[in-house]
Amino acid sequence: MLKVRMVSKQLQDHPVLDQLDMEVNDGCIYGLIGPNGAGKSTLLRVMAGVYQPDMGCVTIDDVSIHNDPSRLKDILLISDDPYYFRKASLLDMKQFYRISHPDFQEEYYQKLIRLMKLNDHIPLDRYSKGMKRQAFLILGLCCAPRYLLLDEAFDGLDPHMRMIFKKEIVERLEEKQMSVVISSHSLREMEEICDCFGILENGKLITSGSMGEWLDTLHQYQLAFKEEASADMFSHLPVLSCKVDSRVVTLILEGDSEMLETELAKLQPVLMERLDVRLEELFVYALQERNDKV
Amino acid sequence: MNTFGGWLFHASERPYIKQYINANKHLIFVIMIFLSLIASGSLVPSSLVSYAFMAFGFDPINAYGLITSDRSLVMICVCMLSYFLPIFQFRFLMSASGRDLYLSLPIKRERLYHIHYFIGALFMGVATVWCGVVFLLFHPYNQRILVSVFVFLLFLLIGLCLYTFFTFLVVKSHSLLDAFIICMSYTLLSMMFTNAFQRFFQAGAAHILIGNGFDTVPSHVQQFISLLSPPWIMFHWNVLFLEDVQSHLSLIWVIVHTIMWMVFACFCFVYAKRSFVRKKMEQRKDSQEWVTYPLLVPMGEAVLILGYGEGQLCSFAIILLFVFSLIAHFFVKRKIHLDWRMPLRFIGFVLLGYGLMQASIATDFFGLIQEIPKQEDVEMVSVQVFDTQCVDCSILETLWIQDSKRISKVMSGQETMMKSKLKTMDEDVSLIVTFQYVYHDGEESIRSYYVTQEQTQVRTVLEEWKKLGILRDFKGVE
């Protein structure tokens, strides 16, 4: 298991990570969500050993990667702007990655290259932004590290490629027992692919957990009333979010759905519809709640 | 420990090194071809080399001189390699994505530093030895082979010192541009410092000798200042075997310089490694380590104000230099924001320059300038007397006097001229008396005085010189 223990990090005298705790279980896809400047990339760099934390540590199976850099062979970071040598082709970069990841999956590499229709002999300079992203995602998947860290993983990919990569990541995870940590702004995609998530804000993990479990406890309802509605009508319920628009109310509630529906029915709405709770709503709610507390 | 390549690299690092060399094989090939052309003399015509070499004041007409000037090109190549290689080897530190890739590799930072440093050092070694071999093949002066081999080995040694020093600076830099500027500044600043000191000294000498003489920086002072510059040491080694420059160079000094730079390079290696291991990769993009801009900018200001202002800047020059300093200050900070300490520092340097010049004048440049030398230091002297009012009878004495009795007479005569001298050349001046001394260590100095023939003591000295044969055929005296 990859653990981040009480990690604090300052960048240019500005605290970016503040006593952050996080756990990435083996074989899971962890979605790291947060607004711009929340510290997602910094956290990934600390996890990959690029930055030394000011406080705390990152461990793999309870061994600190800072004390034993050889453990870094279990981690591969694909940053948002991956580095490649001048005039290097994908083939050259493959050779480089093979050094630190000797179990490189050559056959799988060939399969993906064909699937993406990439020419791995031409310099990466001549690739478009999306093609470069594809190239490094391929390398990341073929290295099959125990923990693959993807910063802004799907930036620059077209919808078709996003779909292919999401499928490949899930398949790879099952085959190789990898864990993937993905930071992205695209919450829809995170929702589709991640098992676990963590919402990062101001250097702290404000919410985290299993995506399925959390979504099971949250319910969104849209209600319509004959007369003007108000938020006070729902004060007796565990409301996370309430939007009132004249006679129409949208609620996010936490708890048992049957019990909640019984309680809502008592208010005699003319219409009650259950909607899916999206990660996006969860994210906005979590940030809102945090800001209200502040 | 399972190692290959001796103690330099661990066996587990072998694939990394192989891949690194493989990835750069085209560049290595191009550099080797370029060096081969330089070393064989095929790329730059010998005449151009000789012309450039003459600019240093050496005569490359004989075979010995020719081989020395050709070797200088190789010397320049070694310097260039030692300048560019560290930047190339550690360029990954200069970009966030490069740091993300290299520092997340399962290699200890210490080993990562070792690998990149020693690959560069090995390449320098191979390139210099290759240059030496090609040079000897294309310049078959058999009697000088041993000298050339010796000189090339010294080039390599000092080149490695320089490479280590620049590695230290590159590790301290935070961007590629900074690395280029900082390494270049240290190279140029050492030369500028030497030149600035010479200018400051000569301006001081002109004040002390009140326009009636000039002096050059004593060679031991020059040699002391050239401690700053390893290329200068390489140059010294290169020309040390030329007969006509041996008197100007002391072998001991060059050996001391070489040893000093070797020790310095060891410190640089250790500190560069420590800085690399402890380097906070998330640091700000501008280089603020004390050895970088915080030291370079004030040094540059001081060199410009003290050296080129010669301690007596006019207001225009002060404004110009201030503007230059301001631009440097903004560049270093990467923003247009004036720190109040900057103008204060600048004013401090201007005042320091003025004060230093006054102190130099008051102390005969801290004892470095002697208007009348000590007789025991003098090898020979010549006197020239020029009559400004007599076109036909202005005769110059050009014979060198070497016997101590007549040298003593010349020196006592100089004392008389010194007492009788006019501060400026005006209508009353009828004679310009010039003394040229050559000392036992090969140094020279010249003193000139404007005097009038109406002064009795001047006429007495001239007549005495004529009797002793110091001056011959000087009609103006009769």
mmCIF file of N, CA and C in Angstrom, chain B residues 208-253:
data_model
loop_
_atom_site.group_PDB
_atom_site.id
_atom_site.type_symbol
_atom_site.label_atom_id
_atom_site.label_comp_id
_atom_site.label_asym_id
_atom_site.label_seq_id
_atom_site.Cartn_x
_atom_site.Cartn_y
_atom_site.Cartn_z
ATOM 1 N N ILE B 208 50.445 59.389 -9.998
ATOM 2 C CA ILE B 208 51.616 59.414 -9.113
ATOM 3 C C ILE B 208 52.814 60.006 -9.849
ATOM 4 N N LEU B 209 52.956 59.623 -11.099
ATOM 5 C CA LEU B 209 54.113 60.106 -11.862
ATOM 6 C C LEU B 209 53.812 61.442 -12.553
ATOM 7 N N ILE B 210 52.663 61.987 -12.287
ATOM 8 C CA ILE B 210 52.200 63.301 -12.769
ATOM 9 C C ILE B 210 52.470 63.482 -14.258
ATOM 10 N N GLY B 211 52.064 62.550 -14.999
ATOM 11 C CA GLY B 211 52.126 62.700 -16.456
ATOM 12 C C GLY B 211 53.517 62.605 -17.024
ATOM 13 N N ASN B 212 54.533 62.434 -16.163
ATOM 14 C CA ASN B 212 55.901 62.407 -16.676
ATOM 15 C C ASN B 212 56.454 60.994 -16.793
ATOM 16 N N GLY B 213 55.607 60.028 -16.693
ATOM 17 C CA GLY B 213 56.095 58.653 -16.816
ATOM 18 C C GLY B 213 54.931 57.698 -16.772
ATOM 19 N N PHE B 214 55.170 56.477 -17.105
ATOM 20 C CA PHE B 214 54.101 55.485 -16.955
ATOM 21 C C PHE B 214 54.701 54.186 -16.444
ATOM 22 N N ASP B 215 53.810 53.362 -15.947
ATOM 23 C CA ASP B 215 54.296 52.121 -15.349
ATOM 24 C C ASP B 215 53.342 50.990 -15.734
ATOM 25 N N THR B 216 53.855 49.785 -15.739
ATOM 26 C CA THR B 216 52.993 48.629 -16.003
ATOM 27 C C THR B 216 52.843 47.836 -14.712
ATOM 28 N N VAL B 217 51.781 47.060 -14.676
ATOM 29 C CA VAL B 217 51.528 46.268 -13.473
ATOM 30 C C VAL B 217 52.673 45.277 -13.303
ATOM 31 N N PRO B 218 53.289 45.227 -12.126
ATOM 32 C CA PRO B 218 54.383 44.265 -11.932
ATOM 33 C C PRO B 218 53.907 42.840 -12.225
ATOM 34 N N SER B 219 54.811 42.043 -12.792
ATOM 35 C CA SER B 219 54.380 40.716 -13.260
ATOM 36 C C SER B 219 53.881 39.841 -12.128
ATOM 37 N N HIS B 220 54.468 39.981 -10.916
ATOM 38 C CA HIS B 220 54.005 39.098 -9.831
ATOM 39 C C HIS B 220 52.571 39.435 -9.437
ATOM 40 N N VAL B 221 52.204 40.734 -9.583
ATOM 41 C CA VAL B 221 50.814 41.118 -9.279
ATOM 42 C C VAL B 221 49.891 40.559 -10.357
ATOM 43 N N GLN B 222 50.352 40.674 -11.605
ATOM 44 C CA GLN B 222 49.559 40.145 -12.723
ATOM 45 C C GLN B 222 49.344 38.643 -12.565
ATOM 46 N N GLN B 223 50.433 37.975 -12.205
ATOM 47 C CA GLN B 223 50.336 36.520 -12.048
ATOM 48 C C GLN B 223 49.381 36.153 -10.921
ATOM 49 N N PHE B 224 49.397 36.962 -9.876
ATOM 50 C CA PHE B 224 48.514 36.714 -8.746
ATOM 51 C C PHE B 224 47.051 36.841 -9.194
ATOM 52 N N ILE B 225 46.788 37.866 -9.996
ATOM 53 C CA ILE B 225 45.411 38.080 -10.457
ATOM 54 C C ILE B 225 44.989 36.978 -11.424
ATOM 55 N N SER B 226 45.951 36.505 -12.232
ATOM 56 C CA SER B 226 45.581 35.475 -13.212
ATOM 57 C C SER B 226 45.267 34.131 -12.553
ATOM 58 N N LEU B 227 45.427 34.065 -11.218
ATOM 59 C CA LEU B 227 44.970 32.887 -10.473
ATOM 60 C C LEU B 227 43.489 32.630 -10.716
ATOM 61 N N LEU B 228 42.780 33.693 -11.058
ATOM 62 C CA LEU B 228 41.333 33.595 -11.256
ATOM 63 C C LEU B 228 40.965 32.762 -12.478
ATOM 64 N N SER B 229 41.870 32.649 -13.414
ATOM 65 C CA SER B 229 41.469 32.138 -14.708
ATOM 66 C C SER B 229 42.230 30.875 -15.134
ATOM 67 N N PRO B 230 41.566 29.715 -15.099
ATOM 68 C CA PRO B 230 42.227 28.494 -15.554
ATOM 69 C C PRO B 230 42.654 28.545 -17.043
ATOM 70 N N PRO B 231 41.847 29.155 -17.947
ATOM 71 C CA PRO B 231 42.342 29.226 -19.325
ATOM 72 C C PRO B 231 43.691 29.941 -19.410
ATOM 73 N N TRP B 232 43.898 30.894 -18.519
ATOM 74 C CA TRP B 232 45.164 31.617 -18.502
ATOM 75 C C TRP B 232 46.318 30.689 -18.102
ATOM 76 N N ILE B 233 45.996 29.768 -17.184
ATOM 77 C CA ILE B 233 47.034 28.813 -16.755
ATOM 78 C C ILE B 233 47.381 27.879 -17.921
ATOM 79 N N MET B 234 46.314 27.437 -18.634
ATOM 80 C CA MET B 234 46.548 26.577 -19.810
ATOM 81 C C MET B 234 47.430 27.309 -20.806
ATOM 82 N N PHE B 235 47.131 28.573 -20.995
ATOM 83 C CA PHE B 235 47.910 29.374 -21.951
ATOM 84 C C PHE B 235 49.376 29.473 -21.500
ATOM 85 N N HIS B 236 49.554 29.671 -20.211
ATOM 86 C CA HIS B 236 50.925 29.733 -19.674
ATOM 87 C C HIS B 236 51.682 28.436 -19.948
ATOM 88 N N TRP B 237 50.991 27.294 -19.686
ATOM 89 C CA TRP B 237 51.660 26.010 -19.935
ATOM 90 C C TRP B 237 52.006 25.861 -21.415
ATOM 91 N N ASN B 238 51.086 26.347 -22.240
ATOM 92 C CA ASN B 238 51.259 26.189 -23.684
ATOM 93 C C ASN B 238 52.477 26.956 -24.195
ATOM 94 N N VAL B 239 52.708 28.140 -23.642
ATOM 95 C CA VAL B 239 53.797 28.984 -24.174
ATOM 96 C C VAL B 239 55.057 28.899 -23.323
ATOM 97 N N LEU B 240 54.977 28.147 -22.236
ATOM 98 C CA LEU B 240 56.104 28.129 -21.295
ATOM 99 C C LEU B 240 57.393 27.636 -21.940
ATOM 100 N N PHE B 241 57.254 26.872 -23.026
ATOM 101 C CA PHE B 241 58.452 26.286 -23.636
ATOM 102 C C PHE B 241 59.012 27.154 -24.744
ATOM 103 N N LEU B 242 58.415 28.318 -24.931
ATOM 104 C CA LEU B 242 58.959 29.257 -25.915
ATOM 105 C C LEU B 242 60.080 30.061 -25.248
ATOM 106 N N GLU B 243 61.223 30.101 -25.917
ATOM 107 C CA GLU B 243 62.378 30.756 -25.307
ATOM 108 C C GLU B 243 62.107 32.221 -24.993
ATOM 109 N N ASP B 244 61.389 32.901 -25.920
ATOM 110 C CA ASP B 244 61.261 34.346 -25.749
ATOM 111 C C ASP B 244 60.235 34.752 -24.693
ATOM 112 N N VAL B 245 59.505 33.792 -24.162
ATOM 113 C CA VAL B 245 58.567 34.182 -23.108
ATOM 114 C C VAL B 245 58.940 33.588 -21.762
ATOM 115 N N GLN B 246 59.982 32.758 -21.779
ATOM 116 C CA GLN B 246 60.340 32.090 -20.524
ATOM 117 C C GLN B 246 60.679 33.091 -19.419
ATOM 118 N N SER B 247 61.302 34.211 -19.834
ATOM 119 C CA SER B 247 61.717 35.189 -18.837
ATOM 120 C C SER B 247 60.512 35.870 -18.173
ATOM 121 N N HIS B 248 59.372 35.894 -18.914
ATOM 122 C CA HIS B 248 58.199 36.563 -18.354
ATOM 123 C C HIS B 248 57.376 35.654 -17.454
ATOM 124 N N LEU B 249 57.612 34.393 -17.562
ATOM 125 C CA LEU B 249 56.800 33.441 -16.815
ATOM 126 C C LEU B 249 57.648 32.675 -15.832
ATOM 127 N N SER B 250 57.129 32.565 -14.680
ATOM 128 C CA SER B 250 57.860 31.789 -13.690
ATOM 129 C C SER B 250 57.186 30.428 -13.583
ATOM 130 N N LEU B 251 57.988 29.369 -13.746
ATOM 131 C CA LEU B 251 57.454 28.009 -13.714
ATOM 132 C C LEU B 251 56.770 27.742 -12.374
ATOM 133 N N ILE B 252 57.379 28.255 -11.328
ATOM 134 C CA ILE B 252 56.828 28.033 -9.986
ATOM 135 C C ILE B 252 55.388 28.565 -9.905
ATOM 136 N N TRP B 253 55.207 29.782 -10.465
ATOM 137 C CA TRP B 253 53.881 30.393 -10.422
ATOM 138 C C TRP B 253 52.854 29.519 -11.148
#
